[in-house]
Amino acid sequence: MSAYLRKEVIGNATLYLGDAVTVMAAIEPLKAAALIGDPPYCSGGFSEAAKRQAKGQGLRSDTLREIEWFGGDNMTTAGLQWLLRATAVMFKRHAASAGSTVTFFCDWRMVAMLAPAIESAGLRLQAMPVWDKQAPGLGTGFRATHECMLHFAIGVPEYHTARYGNIIRSPRASATTREHPTEKPLEVMRVLIEVQTPVDGLVLDPFMGGGSTGVAALGLGRRFVGIEHDPAHFDTACRRIEAAGRSSSLMLGGGAEAA
Ligand SMILES: C[S@@+](CC[C@H](N)C(=O)[O-])C[C@H]1O[C@@H](n2cnc3c(N)ncnc32)[C@H](O)[C@@H]1O
């Protein structure tokens, strides 16, 4: 039985429909400069009790389907810890070198639980970059205006520009035009990619969603491998990455693995 349901090669991008860890365990080593992932936050949106009551996990969750959300976001905290630890362990077989880096977006409520879990995969916590959304979200009190990232290296990290600080400023993706419920803005993804990968380097995003990392990567002349387990979001990513590839003069063909 194949480790993935579909594989699409679109210019310098290779996209897999399947589970992040299962696919990473099965495919040939990628020699990736960086893993840049935006996993489900499993944050405070659902309490631990409510998460357990949700009808099933992943793609079987009727509760999440009804509100057009995505599978995996109602995992318990321990579930997310296991998923990110396993992803980080698996990344070591795909890293181009000991200088390869790993960056996960994460809700501020989960920082203290996730950082040690990922560290236990043998990675070193290097920084906590922040996305400043420049306008507060809904609510009252200290309304959330930022999102956190946890940034790790396997050994001594290799960086490719010193242009940026650890606060990345960009408005949210427009609610009217975004194609995934938690779509990340391309401006943010570009900074993450420029810092962590060289031109023609390979970026791996195991929680690809609607493919923002891939769109940004191709636009910057990088190669891309993405994994997504939801067929609808996978289709969105294929469409967006194909369009990005068409408008990129660096479309060389042959797929990310072949380069
Ligand atoms: C926060 S979203 C990513 C959004 C993406 N950064 C974008 O800009 O469109 C997380 C994605 O991970 C996917 N996902 C969750 N668990 C997964 C797993 N175990 N393997 C692969 N994909 C998974 C979800 O379906 C969801 O689309």
mmCIF file with all atom_site columns, C-alpha atoms in Angstrom, residues 36-215:
data_model
loop_
_atom_site.group_PDB
_atom_site.id
_atom_site.type_symbol
_atom_site.label_atom_id
_atom_site.label_alt_id
_atom_site.label_comp_id
_atom_site.label_asym_id
_atom_site.label_entity_id
_atom_site.label_seq_id
_atom_site.pdbx_PDB_ins_code
_atom_site.Cartn_x
_atom_site.Cartn_y
_atom_site.Cartn_z
_atom_site.occupancy
_atom_site.B_iso_or_equiv
_atom_site.pdbx_formal_charge
_atom_site.auth_seq_id
_atom_site.auth_comp_id
_atom_site.auth_asym_id
_atom_site.auth_atom_id
_atom_site.pdbx_PDB_model_num
ATOM 1   C CA . ILE A 1 36  ? 8.779   25.361 7.445  1.00 0.00 ? 36  ILE A CA 1
ATOM 2   C CA . GLY A 1 37  ? 5.476   24.097 8.819  1.00 0.00 ? 37  GLY A CA 1
ATOM 3   C CA . ASP A 1 38  ? 2.179   25.566 9.944  1.00 0.00 ? 38  ASP A CA 1
ATOM 4   C CA . PRO A 1 39  ? 0.574   22.649 11.813 1.00 0.00 ? 39  PRO A CA 1
ATOM 5   C CA . PRO A 1 40  ? -2.882  22.693 13.392 1.00 0.00 ? 40  PRO A CA 1
ATOM 6   C CA . TYR A 1 41  ? -2.686  24.914 16.487 1.00 0.00 ? 41  TYR A CA 1
ATOM 7   C CA . CYS A 1 42  ? -4.949  22.754 18.678 1.00 0.00 ? 42  CYS A CA 1
ATOM 8   C CA . SER A 1 43  ? -4.965  25.820 20.886 1.00 0.00 ? 43  SER A CA 1
ATOM 9   C CA . GLY A 1 44  ? -7.565  27.324 23.131 1.00 0.00 ? 44  GLY A CA 1
ATOM 10  C CA . GLY A 1 45  ? -10.274 27.231 20.488 1.00 0.00 ? 45  GLY A CA 1
ATOM 11  C CA . PHE A 1 46  ? -11.305 23.903 21.963 1.00 0.00 ? 46  PHE A CA 1
ATOM 12  C CA . SER A 1 47  ? -10.696 23.086 25.660 1.00 0.00 ? 47  SER A CA 1
ATOM 13  C CA . GLU A 1 48  ? -9.054  19.733 26.394 1.00 0.00 ? 48  GLU A CA 1
ATOM 14  C CA . ALA A 1 49  ? -12.492 18.396 27.359 1.00 0.00 ? 49  ALA A CA 1
ATOM 15  C CA . ALA A 1 50  ? -14.157 19.758 24.236 1.00 0.00 ? 50  ALA A CA 1
ATOM 16  C CA . LYS A 1 51  ? -11.370 18.350 22.076 1.00 0.00 ? 51  LYS A CA 1
ATOM 17  C CA . ARG A 1 52  ? -12.036 14.884 23.488 1.00 0.00 ? 52  ARG A CA 1
ATOM 18  C CA . GLN A 1 53  ? -15.753 15.245 22.805 1.00 0.00 ? 53  GLN A CA 1
ATOM 19  C CA . ALA A 1 54  ? -15.244 16.192 19.141 1.00 0.00 ? 54  ALA A CA 1
ATOM 20  C CA . LYS A 1 55  ? -16.449 13.449 16.838 1.00 0.00 ? 55  LYS A CA 1
ATOM 21  C CA . GLY A 1 56  ? -13.250 11.807 15.682 1.00 0.00 ? 56  GLY A CA 1
ATOM 22  C CA . GLN A 1 57  ? -9.880  13.149 14.682 1.00 0.00 ? 57  GLN A CA 1
ATOM 23  C CA . GLY A 1 58  ? -8.382  14.224 11.412 1.00 0.00 ? 58  GLY A CA 1
ATOM 24  C CA . LEU A 1 59  ? -10.464 13.764 8.340  1.00 0.00 ? 59  LEU A CA 1
ATOM 25  C CA . ARG A 1 60  ? -13.139 11.843 10.252 1.00 0.00 ? 60  ARG A CA 1
ATOM 26  C CA . SER A 1 61  ? -14.122 14.823 12.373 1.00 0.00 ? 61  SER A CA 1
ATOM 27  C CA . ASP A 1 62  ? -17.720 15.733 11.502 1.00 0.00 ? 62  ASP A CA 1
ATOM 28  C CA . THR A 1 63  ? -17.570 18.637 13.937 1.00 0.00 ? 63  THR A CA 1
ATOM 29  C CA . LEU A 1 64  ? -14.755 20.312 12.047 1.00 0.00 ? 64  LEU A CA 1
ATOM 30  C CA . ARG A 1 65  ? -16.170 19.483 8.624  1.00 0.00 ? 65  ARG A CA 1
ATOM 31  C CA . GLU A 1 66  ? -19.388 21.276 9.432  1.00 0.00 ? 66  GLU A CA 1
ATOM 32  C CA . ILE A 1 67  ? -17.563 24.564 9.890  1.00 0.00 ? 67  ILE A CA 1
ATOM 33  C CA . GLU A 1 68  ? -15.226 23.962 6.907  1.00 0.00 ? 68  GLU A CA 1
ATOM 34  C CA . TRP A 1 69  ? -12.197 23.832 9.184  1.00 0.00 ? 69  TRP A CA 1
ATOM 35  C CA . PHE A 1 70  ? -9.446  21.229 8.780  1.00 0.00 ? 70  PHE A CA 1
ATOM 36  C CA . GLY A 1 71  ? -8.658  17.871 10.314 1.00 0.00 ? 71  GLY A CA 1
ATOM 37  C CA . GLY A 1 72  ? -6.264  17.565 13.235 1.00 0.00 ? 72  GLY A CA 1
ATOM 38  C CA . ASP A 1 73  ? -7.162  20.846 14.960 1.00 0.00 ? 73  ASP A CA 1
ATOM 39  C CA . ASN A 1 74  ? -9.093  19.115 17.738 1.00 0.00 ? 74  ASN A CA 1
ATOM 40  C CA . MET A 1 75  ? -6.192  16.936 18.853 1.00 0.00 ? 75  MET A CA 1
ATOM 41  C CA . THR A 1 76  ? -5.260  17.047 22.522 1.00 0.00 ? 76  THR A CA 1
ATOM 42  C CA . THR A 1 77  ? -2.093  18.877 23.491 1.00 0.00 ? 77  THR A CA 1
ATOM 43  C CA . ALA A 1 78  ? -0.346  15.530 23.890 1.00 0.00 ? 78  ALA A CA 1
ATOM 44  C CA . GLY A 1 79  ? -1.476  14.529 20.394 1.00 0.00 ? 79  GLY A CA 1
ATOM 45  C CA . LEU A 1 80  ? 0.097   17.649 18.894 1.00 0.00 ? 80  LEU A CA 1
ATOM 46  C CA . GLN A 1 81  ? 3.279   17.105 20.909 1.00 0.00 ? 81  GLN A CA 1
ATOM 47  C CA . TRP A 1 82  ? 3.621   13.604 19.441 1.00 0.00 ? 82  TRP A CA 1
ATOM 48  C CA . LEU A 1 83  ? 2.866   14.803 15.913 1.00 0.00 ? 83  LEU A CA 1
ATOM 49  C CA . LEU A 1 84  ? 5.465   17.585 15.966 1.00 0.00 ? 84  LEU A CA 1
ATOM 50  C CA . ARG A 1 85  ? 8.074   15.451 17.713 1.00 0.00 ? 85  ARG A CA 1
ATOM 51  C CA . ALA A 1 86  ? 7.631   12.707 15.115 1.00 0.00 ? 86  ALA A CA 1
ATOM 52  C CA . THR A 1 87  ? 7.784   15.260 12.289 1.00 0.00 ? 87  THR A CA 1
ATOM 53  C CA . ALA A 1 88  ? 11.012  16.700 13.724 1.00 0.00 ? 88  ALA A CA 1
ATOM 54  C CA . VAL A 1 89  ? 12.565  13.240 14.156 1.00 0.00 ? 89  VAL A CA 1
ATOM 55  C CA . MET A 1 90  ? 11.620  12.385 10.593 1.00 0.00 ? 90  MET A CA 1
ATOM 56  C CA . PHE A 1 91  ? 13.055  15.662 9.265  1.00 0.00 ? 91  PHE A CA 1
ATOM 57  C CA . LYS A 1 92  ? 16.547  14.588 10.258 1.00 0.00 ? 92  LYS A CA 1
ATOM 58  C CA . ARG A 1 93  ? 16.555  12.032 7.438  1.00 0.00 ? 93  ARG A CA 1
ATOM 59  C CA . HIS A 1 94  ? 15.497  14.757 4.956  1.00 0.00 ? 94  HIS A CA 1
ATOM 60  C CA . ALA A 1 95  ? 17.902  17.505 6.059  1.00 0.00 ? 95  ALA A CA 1
ATOM 61  C CA . ALA A 1 96  ? 20.542  18.677 3.572  1.00 0.00 ? 96  ALA A CA 1
ATOM 62  C CA . SER A 1 97  ? 23.070  19.163 6.397  1.00 0.00 ? 97  SER A CA 1
ATOM 63  C CA . ALA A 1 98  ? 23.437  19.696 10.136 1.00 0.00 ? 98  ALA A CA 1
ATOM 64  C CA . GLY A 1 99  ? 22.861  23.399 9.342  1.00 0.00 ? 99  GLY A CA 1
ATOM 65  C CA . SER A 1 100 ? 19.283  22.671 8.189  1.00 0.00 ? 100 SER A CA 1
ATOM 66  C CA . THR A 1 101 ? 16.585  24.350 10.255 1.00 0.00 ? 101 THR A CA 1
ATOM 67  C CA . VAL A 1 102 ? 13.002  23.719 11.368 1.00 0.00 ? 102 VAL A CA 1
ATOM 68  C CA . THR A 1 103 ? 10.358  26.388 12.001 1.00 0.00 ? 103 THR A CA 1
ATOM 69  C CA . PHE A 1 104 ? 6.827   25.653 13.192 1.00 0.00 ? 104 PHE A CA 1
ATOM 70  C CA . PHE A 1 105 ? 4.083   28.243 13.642 1.00 0.00 ? 105 PHE A CA 1
ATOM 71  C CA . CYS A 1 106 ? 2.423   27.771 17.010 1.00 0.00 ? 106 CYS A CA 1
ATOM 72  C CA . ASP A 1 107 ? -0.203  29.341 19.234 1.00 0.00 ? 107 ASP A CA 1
ATOM 73  C CA . TRP A 1 108 ? 1.266   31.209 22.243 1.00 0.00 ? 108 TRP A CA 1
ATOM 74  C CA . ARG A 1 109 ? -0.660  28.902 24.595 1.00 0.00 ? 109 ARG A CA 1
ATOM 75  C CA . MET A 1 110 ? 1.291   25.912 23.264 1.00 0.00 ? 110 MET A CA 1
ATOM 76  C CA . VAL A 1 111 ? 4.844   27.305 23.275 1.00 0.00 ? 111 VAL A CA 1
ATOM 77  C CA . ALA A 1 112 ? 5.755   25.842 26.674 1.00 0.00 ? 112 ALA A CA 1
ATOM 78  C CA . MET A 1 113 ? 4.411   22.407 25.744 1.00 0.00 ? 113 MET A CA 1
ATOM 79  C CA . LEU A 1 114 ? 5.732   22.164 22.190 1.00 0.00 ? 114 LEU A CA 1
ATOM 80  C CA . ALA A 1 115 ? 9.277   23.550 22.506 1.00 0.00 ? 115 ALA A CA 1
ATOM 81  C CA . PRO A 1 116 ? 10.493  20.716 24.804 1.00 0.00 ? 116 PRO A CA 1
ATOM 82  C CA . ALA A 1 117 ? 8.706   18.055 22.754 1.00 0.00 ? 117 ALA A CA 1
ATOM 83  C CA . ILE A 1 118 ? 10.472  19.207 19.575 1.00 0.00 ? 118 ILE A CA 1
ATOM 84  C CA . GLU A 1 119 ? 13.775  19.618 21.420 1.00 0.00 ? 119 GLU A CA 1
ATOM 85  C CA . SER A 1 120 ? 13.490  15.982 22.457 1.00 0.00 ? 120 SER A CA 1
ATOM 86  C CA . ALA A 1 121 ? 13.858  15.064 18.774 1.00 0.00 ? 121 ALA A CA 1
ATOM 87  C CA . GLY A 1 122 ? 17.468  16.266 19.083 1.00 0.00 ? 122 GLY A CA 1
ATOM 88  C CA . LEU A 1 123 ? 16.968  19.810 17.780 1.00 0.00 ? 123 LEU A CA 1
ATOM 89  C CA . ARG A 1 124 ? 18.189  22.994 19.429 1.00 0.00 ? 124 ARG A CA 1
ATOM 90  C CA . LEU A 1 125 ? 15.773  25.864 20.070 1.00 0.00 ? 125 LEU A CA 1
ATOM 91  C CA . GLN A 1 126 ? 17.312  28.911 18.380 1.00 0.00 ? 126 GLN A CA 1
ATOM 92  C CA . ALA A 1 127 ? 14.670  31.634 18.362 1.00 0.00 ? 127 ALA A CA 1
ATOM 93  C CA . MET A 1 128 ? 11.003  32.479 18.633 1.00 0.00 ? 128 MET A CA 1
ATOM 94  C CA . PRO A 1 129 ? 10.164  34.658 15.625 1.00 0.00 ? 129 PRO A CA 1
ATOM 95  C CA . VAL A 1 130 ? 6.873   36.509 15.797 1.00 0.00 ? 130 VAL A CA 1
ATOM 96  C CA . TRP A 1 131 ? 4.424   37.454 13.061 1.00 0.00 ? 131 TRP A CA 1
ATOM 97  C CA . ASP A 1 132 ? 3.046   40.920 13.860 1.00 0.00 ? 132 ASP A CA 1
ATOM 98  C CA . LYS A 1 133 ? -0.353  41.078 12.144 1.00 0.00 ? 133 LYS A CA 1
ATOM 99  C CA . GLN A 1 134 ? -0.399  44.829 12.626 1.00 0.00 ? 134 GLN A CA 1
ATOM 100 C CA . ALA A 1 135 ? -4.036  44.922 13.731 1.00 0.00 ? 135 ALA A CA 1
ATOM 101 C CA . PRO A 1 136 ? -5.608  43.220 16.764 1.00 0.00 ? 136 PRO A CA 1
ATOM 102 C CA . GLY A 1 137 ? -8.073  40.373 16.325 1.00 0.00 ? 137 GLY A CA 1
ATOM 103 C CA . LEU A 1 138 ? -11.503 40.060 17.931 1.00 0.00 ? 138 LEU A CA 1
ATOM 104 C CA . GLY A 1 139 ? -12.056 40.136 21.706 1.00 0.00 ? 139 GLY A CA 1
ATOM 105 C CA . THR A 1 140 ? -11.161 42.476 24.507 1.00 0.00 ? 140 THR A CA 1
ATOM 106 C CA . GLY A 1 141 ? -8.264  43.123 26.892 1.00 0.00 ? 141 GLY A CA 1
ATOM 107 C CA . PHE A 1 142 ? -4.911  42.387 25.235 1.00 0.00 ? 142 PHE A CA 1
ATOM 108 C CA . ARG A 1 143 ? -6.347  41.456 21.852 1.00 0.00 ? 143 ARG A CA 1
ATOM 109 C CA . ALA A 1 144 ? -4.046  39.098 19.961 1.00 0.00 ? 144 ALA A CA 1
ATOM 110 C CA . THR A 1 145 ? -2.020  40.875 17.292 1.00 0.00 ? 145 THR A CA 1
ATOM 111 C CA . HIS A 1 146 ? 0.732   38.320 16.844 1.00 0.00 ? 146 HIS A CA 1
ATOM 112 C CA . GLU A 1 147 ? 1.481   34.660 16.210 1.00 0.00 ? 147 GLU A CA 1
ATOM 113 C CA . CYS A 1 148 ? 4.550   32.810 17.435 1.00 0.00 ? 148 CYS A CA 1
ATOM 114 C CA . MET A 1 149 ? 6.962   30.479 15.721 1.00 0.00 ? 149 MET A CA 1
ATOM 115 C CA . LEU A 1 150 ? 9.397   28.014 17.248 1.00 0.00 ? 150 LEU A CA 1
ATOM 116 C CA . HIS A 1 151 ? 12.669  27.917 15.340 1.00 0.00 ? 151 HIS A CA 1
ATOM 117 C CA . PHE A 1 152 ? 15.184  25.081 15.729 1.00 0.00 ? 152 PHE A CA 1
ATOM 118 C CA . ALA A 1 153 ? 18.418  23.842 14.200 1.00 0.00 ? 153 ALA A CA 1
ATOM 119 C CA . ILE A 1 154 ? 19.860  20.358 14.031 1.00 0.00 ? 154 ILE A CA 1
ATOM 120 C CA . GLY A 1 155 ? 23.413  21.610 14.577 1.00 0.00 ? 155 GLY A CA 1
ATOM 121 C CA . VAL A 1 156 ? 24.914  25.031 13.889 1.00 0.00 ? 156 VAL A CA 1
ATOM 122 C CA . PRO A 1 157 ? 22.259  26.738 11.738 1.00 0.00 ? 157 PRO A CA 1
ATOM 123 C CA . GLU A 1 158 ? 23.084  27.945 8.226  1.00 0.00 ? 158 GLU A CA 1
ATOM 124 C CA . TYR A 1 159 ? 21.403  31.280 7.486  1.00 0.00 ? 159 TYR A CA 1
ATOM 125 C CA . HIS A 1 160 ? 21.215  32.907 4.086  1.00 0.00 ? 160 HIS A CA 1
ATOM 126 C CA . THR A 1 161 ? 20.572  36.561 4.854  1.00 0.00 ? 161 THR A CA 1
ATOM 127 C CA . ALA A 1 162 ? 20.952  38.859 7.849  1.00 0.00 ? 162 ALA A CA 1
ATOM 128 C CA . ARG A 1 163 ? 18.337  41.338 6.573  1.00 0.00 ? 163 ARG A CA 1
ATOM 129 C CA . TYR A 1 164 ? 15.545  40.486 9.010  1.00 0.00 ? 164 TYR A CA 1
ATOM 130 C CA . GLY A 1 165 ? 14.836  40.686 12.716 1.00 0.00 ? 165 GLY A CA 1
ATOM 131 C CA . ASN A 1 166 ? 12.652  38.275 14.664 1.00 0.00 ? 166 ASN A CA 1
ATOM 132 C CA . ILE A 1 167 ? 9.467   40.335 14.238 1.00 0.00 ? 167 ILE A CA 1
ATOM 133 C CA . ILE A 1 168 ? 7.948   39.925 10.793 1.00 0.00 ? 168 ILE A CA 1
ATOM 134 C CA . ARG A 1 169 ? 5.288   42.512 10.012 1.00 0.00 ? 169 ARG A CA 1
ATOM 135 C CA . SER A 1 170 ? 2.487   41.807 7.567  1.00 0.00 ? 170 SER A CA 1
ATOM 136 C CA . PRO A 1 171 ? -1.311  42.088 7.577  1.00 0.00 ? 171 PRO A CA 1
ATOM 137 C CA . ARG A 1 172 ? -3.371  38.881 7.601  1.00 0.00 ? 172 ARG A CA 1
ATOM 138 C CA . ALA A 1 173 ? -4.354  37.283 4.281  1.00 0.00 ? 173 ALA A CA 1
ATOM 139 C CA . SER A 1 174 ? -7.589  38.927 3.174  1.00 0.00 ? 174 SER A CA 1
ATOM 140 C CA . ALA A 1 175 ? -10.688 37.142 4.486  1.00 0.00 ? 175 ALA A CA 1
ATOM 141 C CA . THR A 1 176 ? -12.422 37.696 1.150  1.00 0.00 ? 176 THR A CA 1
ATOM 142 C CA . THR A 1 177 ? -9.712  36.283 -1.102 1.00 0.00 ? 177 THR A CA 1
ATOM 143 C CA . ARG A 1 178 ? -7.970  33.670 1.082  1.00 0.00 ? 178 ARG A CA 1
ATOM 144 C CA . GLU A 1 179 ? -8.323  30.049 -0.027 1.00 0.00 ? 179 GLU A CA 1
ATOM 145 C CA . HIS A 1 180 ? -7.620  28.288 3.286  1.00 0.00 ? 180 HIS A CA 1
ATOM 146 C CA . PRO A 1 181 ? -9.188  29.177 6.668  1.00 0.00 ? 181 PRO A CA 1
ATOM 147 C CA . THR A 1 182 ? -5.766  29.872 8.221  1.00 0.00 ? 182 THR A CA 1
ATOM 148 C CA . GLU A 1 183 ? -3.859  30.973 5.131  1.00 0.00 ? 183 GLU A CA 1
ATOM 149 C CA . LYS A 1 184 ? -0.529  32.602 5.954  1.00 0.00 ? 184 LYS A CA 1
ATOM 150 C CA . PRO A 1 185 ? 0.469   35.772 4.078  1.00 0.00 ? 185 PRO A CA 1
ATOM 151 C CA . LEU A 1 186 ? 3.115   35.327 1.379  1.00 0.00 ? 186 LEU A CA 1
ATOM 152 C CA . GLU A 1 187 ? 5.152   38.239 2.822  1.00 0.00 ? 187 GLU A CA 1
ATOM 153 C CA . VAL A 1 188 ? 5.706   36.267 6.047  1.00 0.00 ? 188 VAL A CA 1
ATOM 154 C CA . MET A 1 189 ? 6.544   33.043 4.229  1.00 0.00 ? 189 MET A CA 1
ATOM 155 C CA . ARG A 1 190 ? 9.058   34.859 2.000  1.00 0.00 ? 190 ARG A CA 1
ATOM 156 C CA . VAL A 1 191 ? 11.024  36.125 4.995  1.00 0.00 ? 191 VAL A CA 1
ATOM 157 C CA . LEU A 1 192 ? 11.120  32.640 6.566  1.00 0.00 ? 192 LEU A CA 1
ATOM 158 C CA . ILE A 1 193 ? 12.317  31.120 3.297  1.00 0.00 ? 193 ILE A CA 1
ATOM 159 C CA . GLU A 1 194 ? 14.945  33.774 2.539  1.00 0.00 ? 194 GLU A CA 1
ATOM 160 C CA . VAL A 1 195 ? 16.526  33.416 5.978  1.00 0.00 ? 195 VAL A CA 1
ATOM 161 C CA . GLN A 1 196 ? 16.595  29.612 6.037  1.00 0.00 ? 196 GLN A CA 1
ATOM 162 C CA . THR A 1 197 ? 17.256  28.517 2.467  1.00 0.00 ? 197 THR A CA 1
ATOM 163 C CA . PRO A 1 198 ? 19.633  29.382 -0.377 1.00 0.00 ? 198 PRO A CA 1
ATOM 164 C CA . VAL A 1 199 ? 18.419  30.057 -3.913 1.00 0.00 ? 199 VAL A CA 1
ATOM 165 C CA . ASP A 1 200 ? 17.581  26.636 -5.414 1.00 0.00 ? 200 ASP A CA 1
ATOM 166 C CA . GLY A 1 201 ? 17.460  25.149 -1.898 1.00 0.00 ? 201 GLY A CA 1
ATOM 167 C CA . LEU A 1 202 ? 14.589  22.855 -0.984 1.00 0.00 ? 202 LEU A CA 1
ATOM 168 C CA . VAL A 1 203 ? 11.799  23.827 1.439  1.00 0.00 ? 203 VAL A CA 1
ATOM 169 C CA . LEU A 1 204 ? 9.645   21.107 3.027  1.00 0.00 ? 204 LEU A CA 1
ATOM 170 C CA . ASP A 1 205 ? 6.191   21.981 4.418  1.00 0.00 ? 205 ASP A CA 1
ATOM 171 C CA . PRO A 1 206 ? 4.536   18.863 5.909  1.00 0.00 ? 206 PRO A CA 1
ATOM 172 C CA . PHE A 1 207 ? 1.320   20.768 6.819  1.00 0.00 ? 207 PHE A CA 1
ATOM 173 C CA . MET A 1 208 ? 0.872   22.501 3.488  1.00 0.00 ? 208 MET A CA 1
ATOM 174 C CA . GLY A 1 209 ? -2.762  23.636 3.720  1.00 0.00 ? 209 GLY A CA 1
ATOM 175 C CA . GLY A 1 210 ? -3.537  25.845 0.723  1.00 0.00 ? 210 GLY A CA 1
ATOM 176 C CA . GLY A 1 211 ? 0.139   25.935 -0.286 1.00 0.00 ? 211 GLY A CA 1
ATOM 177 C CA . SER A 1 212 ? 1.321   29.428 0.771  1.00 0.00 ? 212 SER A CA 1
ATOM 178 C CA . THR A 1 213 ? 4.837   28.146 1.576  1.00 0.00 ? 213 THR A CA 1
ATOM 179 C CA . GLY A 1 214 ? 5.080   26.573 -1.877 1.00 0.00 ? 214 GLY A CA 1
ATOM 180 C CA . VAL A 1 215 ? 3.835   29.682 -3.669 1.00 0.00 ? 215 VAL A CA 1
#
